[in-house]
Tab-separated table of C-alpha atoms in Angstrom:
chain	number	residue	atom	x	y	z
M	1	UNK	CA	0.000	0.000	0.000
M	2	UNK	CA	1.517	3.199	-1.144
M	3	UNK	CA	0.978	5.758	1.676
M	4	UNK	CA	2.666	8.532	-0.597
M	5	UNK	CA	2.028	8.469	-4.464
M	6	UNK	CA	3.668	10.530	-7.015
M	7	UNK	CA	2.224	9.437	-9.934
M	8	UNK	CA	3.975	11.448	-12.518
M	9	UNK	CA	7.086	9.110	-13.392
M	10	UNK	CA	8.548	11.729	-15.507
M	11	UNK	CA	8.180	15.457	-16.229
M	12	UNK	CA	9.846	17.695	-18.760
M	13	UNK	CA	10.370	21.429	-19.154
M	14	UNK	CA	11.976	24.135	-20.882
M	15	UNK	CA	14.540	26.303	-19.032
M	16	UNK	CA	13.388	29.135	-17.426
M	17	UNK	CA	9.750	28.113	-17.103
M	18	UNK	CA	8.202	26.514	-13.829
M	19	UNK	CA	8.386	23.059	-12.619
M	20	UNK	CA	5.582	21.264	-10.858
M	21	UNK	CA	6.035	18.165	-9.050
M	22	UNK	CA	2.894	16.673	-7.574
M	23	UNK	CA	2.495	14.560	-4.142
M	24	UNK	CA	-0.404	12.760	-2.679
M	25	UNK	CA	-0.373	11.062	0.191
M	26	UNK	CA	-3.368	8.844	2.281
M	27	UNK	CA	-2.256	8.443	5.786
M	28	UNK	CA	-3.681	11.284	7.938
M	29	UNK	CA	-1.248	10.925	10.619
M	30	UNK	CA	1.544	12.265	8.489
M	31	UNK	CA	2.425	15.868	9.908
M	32	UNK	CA	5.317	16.780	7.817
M	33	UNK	CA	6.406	16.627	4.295
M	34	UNK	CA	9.599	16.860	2.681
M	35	UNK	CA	11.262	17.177	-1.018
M	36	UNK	CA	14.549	15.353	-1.748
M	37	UNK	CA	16.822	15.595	-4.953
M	38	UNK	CA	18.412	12.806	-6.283
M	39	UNK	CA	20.685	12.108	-8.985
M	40	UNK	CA	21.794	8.586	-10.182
M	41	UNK	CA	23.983	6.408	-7.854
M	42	UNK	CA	23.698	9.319	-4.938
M	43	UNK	CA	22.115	9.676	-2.297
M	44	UNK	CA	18.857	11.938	-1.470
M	45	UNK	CA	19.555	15.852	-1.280
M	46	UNK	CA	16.842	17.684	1.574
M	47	UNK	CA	15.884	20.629	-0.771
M	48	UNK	CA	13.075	21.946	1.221
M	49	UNK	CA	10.186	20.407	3.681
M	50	UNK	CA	6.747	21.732	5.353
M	51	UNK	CA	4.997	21.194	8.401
M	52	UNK	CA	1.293	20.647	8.719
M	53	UNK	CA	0.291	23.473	10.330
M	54	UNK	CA	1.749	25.821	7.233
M	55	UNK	CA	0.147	25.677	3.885
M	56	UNK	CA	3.480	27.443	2.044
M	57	UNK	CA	7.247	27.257	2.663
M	58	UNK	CA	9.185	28.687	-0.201
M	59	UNK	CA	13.115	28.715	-0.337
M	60	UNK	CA	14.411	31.053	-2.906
M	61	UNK	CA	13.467	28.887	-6.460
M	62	UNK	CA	11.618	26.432	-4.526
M	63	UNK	CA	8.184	26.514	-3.193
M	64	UNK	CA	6.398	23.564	-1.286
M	65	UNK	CA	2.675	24.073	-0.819
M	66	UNK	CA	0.414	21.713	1.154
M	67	UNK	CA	-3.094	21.228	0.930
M	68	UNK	CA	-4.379	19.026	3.929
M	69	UNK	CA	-8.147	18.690	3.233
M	70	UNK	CA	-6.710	17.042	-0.605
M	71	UNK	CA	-3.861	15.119	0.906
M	72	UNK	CA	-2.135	17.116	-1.611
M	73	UNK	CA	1.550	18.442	-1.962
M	74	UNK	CA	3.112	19.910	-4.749
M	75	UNK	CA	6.978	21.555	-5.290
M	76	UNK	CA	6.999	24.697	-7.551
M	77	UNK	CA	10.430	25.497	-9.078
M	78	UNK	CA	10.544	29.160	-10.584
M	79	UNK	CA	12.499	29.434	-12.989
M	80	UNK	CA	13.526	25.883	-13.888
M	81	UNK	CA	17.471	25.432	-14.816
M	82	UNK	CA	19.217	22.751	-16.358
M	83	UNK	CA	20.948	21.202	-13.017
M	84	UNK	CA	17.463	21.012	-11.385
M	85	UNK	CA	17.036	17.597	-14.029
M	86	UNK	CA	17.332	14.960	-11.691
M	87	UNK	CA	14.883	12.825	-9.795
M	88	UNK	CA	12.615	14.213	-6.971
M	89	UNK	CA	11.474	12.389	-3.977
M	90	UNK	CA	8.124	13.061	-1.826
M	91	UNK	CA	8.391	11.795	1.502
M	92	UNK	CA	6.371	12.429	5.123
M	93	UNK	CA	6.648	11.269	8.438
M	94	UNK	CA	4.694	11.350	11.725
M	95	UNK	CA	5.994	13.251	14.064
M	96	UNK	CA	3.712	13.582	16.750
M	97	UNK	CA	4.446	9.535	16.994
M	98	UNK	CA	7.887	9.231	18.885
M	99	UNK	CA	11.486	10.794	18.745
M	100	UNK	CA	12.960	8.824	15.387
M	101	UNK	CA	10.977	10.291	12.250
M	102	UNK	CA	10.515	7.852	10.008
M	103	UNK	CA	10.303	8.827	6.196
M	104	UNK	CA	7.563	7.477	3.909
M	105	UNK	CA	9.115	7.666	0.167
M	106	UNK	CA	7.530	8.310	-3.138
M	107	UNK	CA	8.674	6.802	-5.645
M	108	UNK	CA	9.886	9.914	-7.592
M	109	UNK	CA	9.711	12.167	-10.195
M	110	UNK	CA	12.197	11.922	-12.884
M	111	UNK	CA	12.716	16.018	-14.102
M	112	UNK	CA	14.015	16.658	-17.248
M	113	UNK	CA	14.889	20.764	-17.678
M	114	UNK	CA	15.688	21.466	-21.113
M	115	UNK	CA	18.151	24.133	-22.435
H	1	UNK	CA	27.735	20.634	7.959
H	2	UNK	CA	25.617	17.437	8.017
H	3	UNK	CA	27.793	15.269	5.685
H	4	UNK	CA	26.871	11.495	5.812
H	5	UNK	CA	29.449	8.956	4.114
H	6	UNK	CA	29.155	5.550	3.101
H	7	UNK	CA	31.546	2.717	2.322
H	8	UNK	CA	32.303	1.193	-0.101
H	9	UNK	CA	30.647	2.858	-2.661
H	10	UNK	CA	30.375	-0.136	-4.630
H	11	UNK	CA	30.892	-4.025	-3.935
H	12	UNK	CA	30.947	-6.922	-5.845
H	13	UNK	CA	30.919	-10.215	-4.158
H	14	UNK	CA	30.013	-13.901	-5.053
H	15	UNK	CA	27.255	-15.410	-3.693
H	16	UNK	CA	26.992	-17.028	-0.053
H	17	UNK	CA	29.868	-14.450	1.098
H	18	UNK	CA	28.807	-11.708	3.715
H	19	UNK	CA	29.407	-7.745	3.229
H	20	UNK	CA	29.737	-5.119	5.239
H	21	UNK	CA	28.722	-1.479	4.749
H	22	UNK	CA	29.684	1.460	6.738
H	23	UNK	CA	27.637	4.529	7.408
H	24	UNK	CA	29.035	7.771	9.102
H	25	UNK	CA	28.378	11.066	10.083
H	26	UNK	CA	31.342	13.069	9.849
H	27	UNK	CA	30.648	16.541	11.519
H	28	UNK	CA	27.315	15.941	14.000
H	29	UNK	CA	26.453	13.205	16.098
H	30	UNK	CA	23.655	11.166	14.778
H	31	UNK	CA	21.350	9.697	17.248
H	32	UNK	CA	19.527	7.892	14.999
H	33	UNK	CA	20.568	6.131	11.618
H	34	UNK	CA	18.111	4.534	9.079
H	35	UNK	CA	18.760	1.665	6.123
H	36	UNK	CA	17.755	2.087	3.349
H	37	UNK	CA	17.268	0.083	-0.223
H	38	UNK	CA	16.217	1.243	-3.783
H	39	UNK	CA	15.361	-1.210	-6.376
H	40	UNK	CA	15.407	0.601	-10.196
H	41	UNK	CA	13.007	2.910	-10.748
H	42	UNK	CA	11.693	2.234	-6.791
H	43	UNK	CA	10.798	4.269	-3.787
H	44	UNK	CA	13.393	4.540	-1.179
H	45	UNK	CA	12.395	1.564	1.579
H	46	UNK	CA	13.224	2.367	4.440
H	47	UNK	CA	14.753	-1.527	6.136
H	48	UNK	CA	15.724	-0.435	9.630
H	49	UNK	CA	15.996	2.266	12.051
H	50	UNK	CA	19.127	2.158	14.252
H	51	UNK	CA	19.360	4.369	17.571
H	52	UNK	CA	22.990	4.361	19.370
H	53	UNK	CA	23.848	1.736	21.456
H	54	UNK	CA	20.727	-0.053	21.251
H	55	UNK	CA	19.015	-3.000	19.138
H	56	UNK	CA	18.142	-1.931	15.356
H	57	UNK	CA	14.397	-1.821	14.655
H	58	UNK	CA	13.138	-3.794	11.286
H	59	UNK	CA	10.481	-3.015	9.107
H	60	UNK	CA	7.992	-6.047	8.204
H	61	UNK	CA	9.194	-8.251	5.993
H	62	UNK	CA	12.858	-6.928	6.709
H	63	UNK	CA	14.959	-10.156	7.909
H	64	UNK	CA	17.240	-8.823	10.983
H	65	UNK	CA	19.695	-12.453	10.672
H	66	UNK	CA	19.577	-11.324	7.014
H	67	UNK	CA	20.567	-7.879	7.397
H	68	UNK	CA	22.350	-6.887	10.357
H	69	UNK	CA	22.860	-3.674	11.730
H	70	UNK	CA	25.289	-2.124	14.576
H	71	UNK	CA	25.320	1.473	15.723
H	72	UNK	CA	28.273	1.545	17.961
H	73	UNK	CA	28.423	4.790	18.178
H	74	UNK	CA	27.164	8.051	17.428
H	75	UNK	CA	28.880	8.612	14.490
H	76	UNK	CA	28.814	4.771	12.736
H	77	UNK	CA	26.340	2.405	12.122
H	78	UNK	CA	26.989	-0.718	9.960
H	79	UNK	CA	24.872	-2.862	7.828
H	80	UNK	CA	26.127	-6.230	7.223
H	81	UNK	CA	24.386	-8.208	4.480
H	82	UNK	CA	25.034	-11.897	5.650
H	83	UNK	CA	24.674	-15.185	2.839
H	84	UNK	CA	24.270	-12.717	-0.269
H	85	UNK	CA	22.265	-13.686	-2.825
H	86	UNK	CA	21.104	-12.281	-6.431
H	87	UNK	CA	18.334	-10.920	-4.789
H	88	UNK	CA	20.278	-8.765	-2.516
H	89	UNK	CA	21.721	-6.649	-5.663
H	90	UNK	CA	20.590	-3.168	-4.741
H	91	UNK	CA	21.389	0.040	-4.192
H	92	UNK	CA	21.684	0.582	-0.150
H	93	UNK	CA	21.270	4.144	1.250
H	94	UNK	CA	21.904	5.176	5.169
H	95	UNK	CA	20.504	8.629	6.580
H	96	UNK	CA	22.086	10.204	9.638
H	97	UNK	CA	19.753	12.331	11.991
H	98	UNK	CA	21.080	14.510	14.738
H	99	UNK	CA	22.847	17.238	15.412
H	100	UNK	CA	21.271	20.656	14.498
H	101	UNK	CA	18.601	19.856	12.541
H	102	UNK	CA	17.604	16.626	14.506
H	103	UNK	CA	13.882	17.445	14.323
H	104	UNK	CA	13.879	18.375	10.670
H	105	UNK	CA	15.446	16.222	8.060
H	106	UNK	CA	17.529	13.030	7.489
H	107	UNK	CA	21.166	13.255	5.992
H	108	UNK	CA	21.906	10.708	3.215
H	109	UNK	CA	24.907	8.782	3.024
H	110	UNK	CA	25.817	8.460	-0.912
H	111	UNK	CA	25.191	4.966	-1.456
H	112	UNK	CA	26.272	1.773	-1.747
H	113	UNK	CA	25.637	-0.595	-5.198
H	114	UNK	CA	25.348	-4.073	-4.230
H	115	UNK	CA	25.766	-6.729	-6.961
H	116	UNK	CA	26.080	-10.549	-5.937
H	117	UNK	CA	27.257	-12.678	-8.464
């Protein structure tokens, strides 16, 4: 059971114009969400995360909004540049349930920014 | 800060032989470490959750004989894949929390590509 979907495999746009990467998610407990960056045979990169209790957390080209009623989360990149191409990972935890906050992983978004 | 590394980067080993990975934090103390595998074109799944000095914490369907884990201290935990098989090929990922940020985010180690021949 897939507690966090992204169900765009794949996702390509020109430079200069605005990514969207889309999250969903189905467990209700989870109270904070996160973005990672990935490229091949690396591990994840934090880019930027959001709490429940926000709706927006933006980080210079990077905005994260979250829309709790929809189980919804998407990350915004404005403008899009060629080193953003690499794979992006949803995840969310449950903090309110102990010390150690364990991630729940998409399974990704490939990005493709064109020149 | 919060630099996570992993070793080896990449093993090849024959089948029935045991490996050992290394995960370490290198500038924070991480209380907590986490295991991690990724099949092609998979989600990150999360195998274990380590705390210092104390007994590793599976995920269902995650063998602990299989797949054991020591955090000896707060700055290395080890995952030792015992009686490799095919199956085991993967890519294995550790995340260090701690330090600074401890509430916030996980810090991932770069990876280690498993192949058993």
């Amino acid at each position: 059971d897939q507690q966090v979907k992204q169900n765009s495999p794949s996702l390509s746009v020109q430079e200069g114009r605005i990514s969207i990467l889309n999250c969903d998610y189905t467990n209700s407990m989870f109270d904070y969400f996160l973005w990672y960056k990935k490229y091949p045979a690396e591990g994840p990169t934090f880019l930027i995360s959001i709490s429940s209790i926000k709706d927006k957390n933006e980080d210079g080209r990077f905005t994260v909004f979250l829309n709790k009623s929809a189980k919804h989360l998407s990350l915004h990149i404005v403008p899009s540049q060629p080193g953003d191409s690499a794979v992006y990972f949803c995840a969310a935890s449950a903090r309110s349930g102990g010390s150690n906050y364990k991630l729940t992983f998409g399974k990704g978004t490939l990005l493709t920014v064109n020149p | 800060g919060a630099v996570v590394s992993q070793h080896p980067s990449r093993v090849i080993c024959k089948s029935g032989t045991s490996v050992k990975i290394e995960c370490r934090s290198l500038d924070f103390q991480a209380t907590t470490m986490f295991w991690y595998r990724q099949f092609p074109k998979q989600s990150l799944m999360l195998m274990a959750t380590s705390n210092e000095g104390s007994k590793a914490t599976y995920e269902q369907g995650v063998e602990k004989d299989k797949f054991l884990i020591n955090h000896a201290s707060l700055t290395l935990s080890t995952l030792t894949v015992t009686s490799a098989h095919p199956e085991d090929s993967s890519f294995y990922i550790c995340s260090a929390q701690g330090g600074l940020n401890s509430y916030n985010e996980q810090f991932f180690g770069p990876g280690t590509r498993l192949t058993v021949l």
